[in-house]
Coordinates of C-alpha atoms in Angstrom, one line a residue:
M163 CA 71.4 130.6 192.2
S164 CA 73.4 128.9 189.8
A165 CA 73.2 128.9 186.0
T166 CA 71.2 125.6 185.8
G167 CA 68.5 126.8 188.2
T168 CA 69.4 125.1 191.4
F169 CA 70.2 126.8 194.6
T170 CA 73.9 126.7 195.7
P171 CA 74.1 126.7 199.6
H172 CA 76.6 129.0 201.3
P173 CA 77.6 127.2 204.5
G174 CA 78.7 129.1 207.6
A175 CA 77.4 131.2 210.1
A176 CA 75.2 134.3 209.6
P177 CA 76.8 137.8 209.9
L178 CA 77.0 138.4 213.6
P179 CA 74.6 141.7 213.5
R180 CA 72.0 139.3 212.0
M181 CA 72.6 136.8 214.6
I182 CA 72.4 139.3 217.6
R183 CA 68.9 140.6 215.8
A184 CA 67.5 137.3 215.4
Q185 CA 68.3 136.2 219.0
A186 CA 67.2 139.5 220.5
A187 CA 63.8 139.0 218.5
L188 CA 63.5 135.7 219.9
E189 CA 64.2 136.7 223.4
T190 CA 61.5 139.4 223.1
R191 CA 58.9 137.1 221.8
M192 CA 59.5 134.7 224.7
L193 CA 59.3 137.5 227.1
L194 CA 56.0 138.9 225.6
R195 CA 54.6 135.4 225.6
N196 CA 55.1 134.7 229.5
G197 CA 52.1 135.6 231.3
E198 CA 54.0 136.3 234.5
Q199 CA 56.4 138.5 232.9
L200 CA 53.7 140.4 231.1
L201 CA 52.1 140.9 234.6
L202 CA 55.4 142.1 236.2
T203 CA 56.4 144.5 233.2
V204 CA 53.2 145.7 232.0
I205 CA 50.4 145.5 234.4
I206 CA 51.9 146.1 237.9
P207 CA 53.5 149.5 236.9
A208 CA 50.4 150.6 235.1
L209 CA 48.3 149.8 238.2
L210 CA 50.8 151.4 240.3
L211 CA 50.6 154.5 238.5
V212 CA 46.9 154.8 238.5
L213 CA 46.7 153.8 242.2
F214 CA 49.0 156.2 243.4
S215 CA 48.1 158.9 241.4
A216 CA 44.4 158.6 242.1
V217 CA 44.6 157.5 246.0
D218 CA 46.4 159.8 248.3
I219 CA 48.4 157.2 250.2
V220 CA 51.8 158.9 249.9
D221 CA 52.6 162.5 250.7
T222 CA 53.6 163.7 247.2
G223 CA 54.1 167.3 248.3
S224 CA 52.4 170.2 246.5
G225 CA 51.1 169.8 243.0
K226 CA 49.7 166.8 241.3
S227 CA 50.5 163.5 242.7
V228 CA 51.0 162.0 239.1
D229 CA 53.9 164.4 238.5
F230 CA 55.7 162.6 241.5
V231 CA 54.7 159.2 241.0
A232 CA 55.2 158.8 237.4
P233 CA 59.1 159.0 237.3
G234 CA 59.2 156.4 240.0
V235 CA 56.9 154.0 238.3
L236 CA 59.1 154.4 235.2
A237 CA 62.2 153.4 237.2
L238 CA 60.3 150.6 238.8
A239 CA 59.5 149.4 235.1
V240 CA 63.2 149.5 234.1
M241 CA 64.2 147.7 237.3
S242 CA 61.5 144.9 237.1
T243 CA 62.2 144.1 233.5
A244 CA 65.8 144.5 233.5
F245 CA 66.6 143.1 236.7
T246 CA 63.8 140.5 237.6
G247 CA 62.9 139.4 234.2
Q248 CA 66.3 138.9 233.0
A249 CA 67.5 137.0 236.2
I250 CA 64.3 134.9 236.3
A251 CA 64.4 133.9 232.6
T252 CA 68.1 133.3 232.4
G253 CA 68.1 131.3 235.6
F254 CA 65.7 128.9 234.0
E255 CA 67.3 128.7 230.8
R256 CA 70.5 127.8 232.6
R257 CA 68.7 125.1 234.6
Y258 CA 67.0 123.8 231.4
G259 CA 70.5 123.5 229.4
V260 CA 69.2 126.2 227.0
L261 CA 72.4 128.2 227.7
K262 CA 74.7 125.2 227.3
R263 CA 72.9 124.7 223.9
L264 CA 73.4 128.4 222.9
G265 CA 76.9 128.1 223.9
A266 CA 77.5 125.4 221.2
S267 CA 75.8 127.6 218.5
P268 CA 78.0 130.2 216.3
L269 CA 76.6 133.1 218.4
P270 CA 79.3 134.2 220.9
R271 CA 78.5 134.5 224.6
W272 CA 78.9 138.2 224.6
A273 CA 76.5 138.5 221.6
L274 CA 73.9 136.4 223.4
M275 CA 74.3 138.8 226.5
T276 CA 73.8 141.9 223.9
A277 CA 70.7 140.2 222.7
K278 CA 69.2 139.7 225.9
T279 CA 69.8 143.3 226.8
C280 CA 68.4 144.3 223.5
S281 CA 65.3 142.5 224.2
V282 CA 64.9 144.1 227.5
L283 CA 65.4 147.3 225.9
V284 CA 62.5 146.6 223.2
T285 CA 60.3 145.6 226.2
E286 CA 61.3 148.8 228.1
V287 CA 60.5 150.9 225.2
L288 CA 56.9 149.4 225.3
Q289 CA 56.5 150.1 229.0
V290 CA 57.8 153.6 228.7
V291 CA 55.2 154.3 226.0
L292 CA 52.5 152.7 228.2
V293 CA 53.3 154.3 231.4
T294 CA 53.7 157.7 229.8
V295 CA 50.3 157.6 227.7
I296 CA 48.7 156.6 231.1
A297 CA 50.5 159.3 233.0
F298 CA 49.6 161.7 230.2
A299 CA 46.0 160.8 230.4
L300 CA 46.1 161.4 234.3
G301 CA 47.5 164.9 233.7
W302 CA 51.3 164.6 234.1
S303 CA 53.3 167.4 233.1
P304 CA 56.9 166.3 233.0
H305 CA 60.0 168.5 233.8
G306 CA 63.5 168.0 233.0
N307 CA 65.8 167.1 230.1
P308 CA 64.5 164.1 227.9
L309 CA 68.0 163.2 226.9
A310 CA 69.0 162.9 230.3
V311 CA 66.0 160.6 230.9
L312 CA 66.7 158.5 228.3
L313 CA 70.5 158.3 229.2
L314 CA 69.3 157.2 232.8
L315 CA 66.9 154.6 231.4
V316 CA 69.7 153.1 229.3
L317 CA 72.3 153.2 232.1
G318 CA 69.6 151.7 234.7
T319 CA 69.0 148.9 232.1
A320 CA 72.6 148.0 231.8
A321 CA 73.2 148.1 235.4
F322 CA 70.1 146.1 236.5
S323 CA 70.5 143.6 233.3
G324 CA 73.9 142.9 234.4
L325 CA 72.9 142.4 238.0
G326 CA 70.2 139.9 237.0
L327 CA 72.7 138.2 234.7
L328 CA 75.1 137.8 237.5
M329 CA 72.3 136.4 239.8
A330 CA 71.1 134.0 237.3
G331 CA 74.6 132.8 236.7
T332 CA 75.6 132.2 240.1
L333 CA 72.4 131.1 241.9
K334 CA 70.2 128.0 241.2
A335 CA 66.8 128.8 239.3
E336 CA 64.7 128.5 242.4
A337 CA 67.0 130.7 244.5
T338 CA 67.0 133.3 241.7
L339 CA 63.3 133.3 241.3
G340 CA 63.0 133.8 245.2
A341 CA 65.5 136.5 245.5
A342 CA 64.7 138.3 242.4

């Protein structure tokens, strides 16, 4: 504010970290508002965990079946969000010209991809918390190193997010929807 009480504008782009945070927050809100995405990212993994833990369909060896099923459902949750969700959303953004418009903004392309991946990570944190709570309620007793699990989740997210973005950037939106 200047001395006379009026606001003085500061033209120019926002700092890069703030742009990435804002874009990631927008991407997260759009992902969580989409009913199909919520079904894919939240409901299906939770149902699969409960179903395969309660019903003896798959031979899980000795011990509780939830101990066998929970890690697989966590991996499924990562793949469904990072690959399928990312591919479909970005494919349709490309089709509708959203990516072209974002390309004209001050946000660099690599920062847009970073924001999309951060959005996936936020969604995955919600998934992991939900699946873990349900698994503990079913009697899960996890084994292994939690840091190794966290590292694998992050690496899986990066790999499947990259594959989803590759698919969305190469195929038409409908083909991406079907293939993913």
